[in-house]
Amino acid sequence: MTISMYEASVPVFSTRLKALSNVLNIAEQNALDRKIDPQVFLTSRLAPDMYALTRQVQIATDHAKGAPSRLAGREVPKYEDNEASFADLQARIAKTVDHLATFSAADMDGSDNRTIELKLGQREFSMAGMQYLLHLAMPNFYFHVTTAYDILRHNGVPLSKAIFMGSR
């Protein structure tokens, strides 16, 4: 049995981004309820050398839009990375989910062996599509989604695993 590159990516990214959107909704409401300036959450980080919440969401959406685009041989949409509010982050997530909806399984047929070349920072990578998806794109996506959740949880936002998983 072979893995469907579409099923292993597009629905997963879409579902997880919708759950992240819910996490952000809860955080924004929590800031209002506790009379905390939303910028406190948006600029929070887990450690001084880690990215803040806003950048975590940006990077998560970058992987979600980039992986299927590369696997389908399409141009990766470029976003400006200028989000400064919860509403901006929600719009970015919605734009990414809309982009994901443009893919079909047929777009990604055979991408498990397609050579994916990309540059991350100063490093250049060249690998087969399945290796790229399973060993680079998905782990990075989950890292940044989880870190966004953790930043908010660390700041006292009442979140749970069920909320993270999207079941509440």
mmCIF file of C-alpha atoms in Angstrom, residues 3 17 44 51 57-58 65 112 117 137 146:
data_model
loop_
_atom_site.group_PDB
_atom_site.id
_atom_site.type_symbol
_atom_site.label_atom_id
_atom_site.label_comp_id
_atom_site.label_asym_id
_atom_site.label_seq_id
_atom_site.Cartn_x
_atom_site.Cartn_y
_atom_site.Cartn_z
ATOM 1 C CA ILE A 3 0.704 6.641 1.053
ATOM 2 C CA LEU A 17 -4.988 25.193 11.085
ATOM 3 C CA SER A 44 5.093 36.354 24.069
ATOM 4 C CA TYR A 51 10.088 33.336 18.118
ATOM 5 C CA VAL A 57 1.707 31.185 13.436
ATOM 6 C CA GLN A 58 3.367 32.711 10.377
ATOM 7 C CA LYS A 65 0.975 26.461 2.142
ATOM 8 C CA ASP A 112 6.429 11.172 -3.346
ATOM 9 C CA GLU A 117 14.684 21.780 -3.617
ATOM 10 C CA ALA A 137 7.496 20.023 6.379
ATOM 11 C CA THR A 146 2.480 23.298 19.204
#
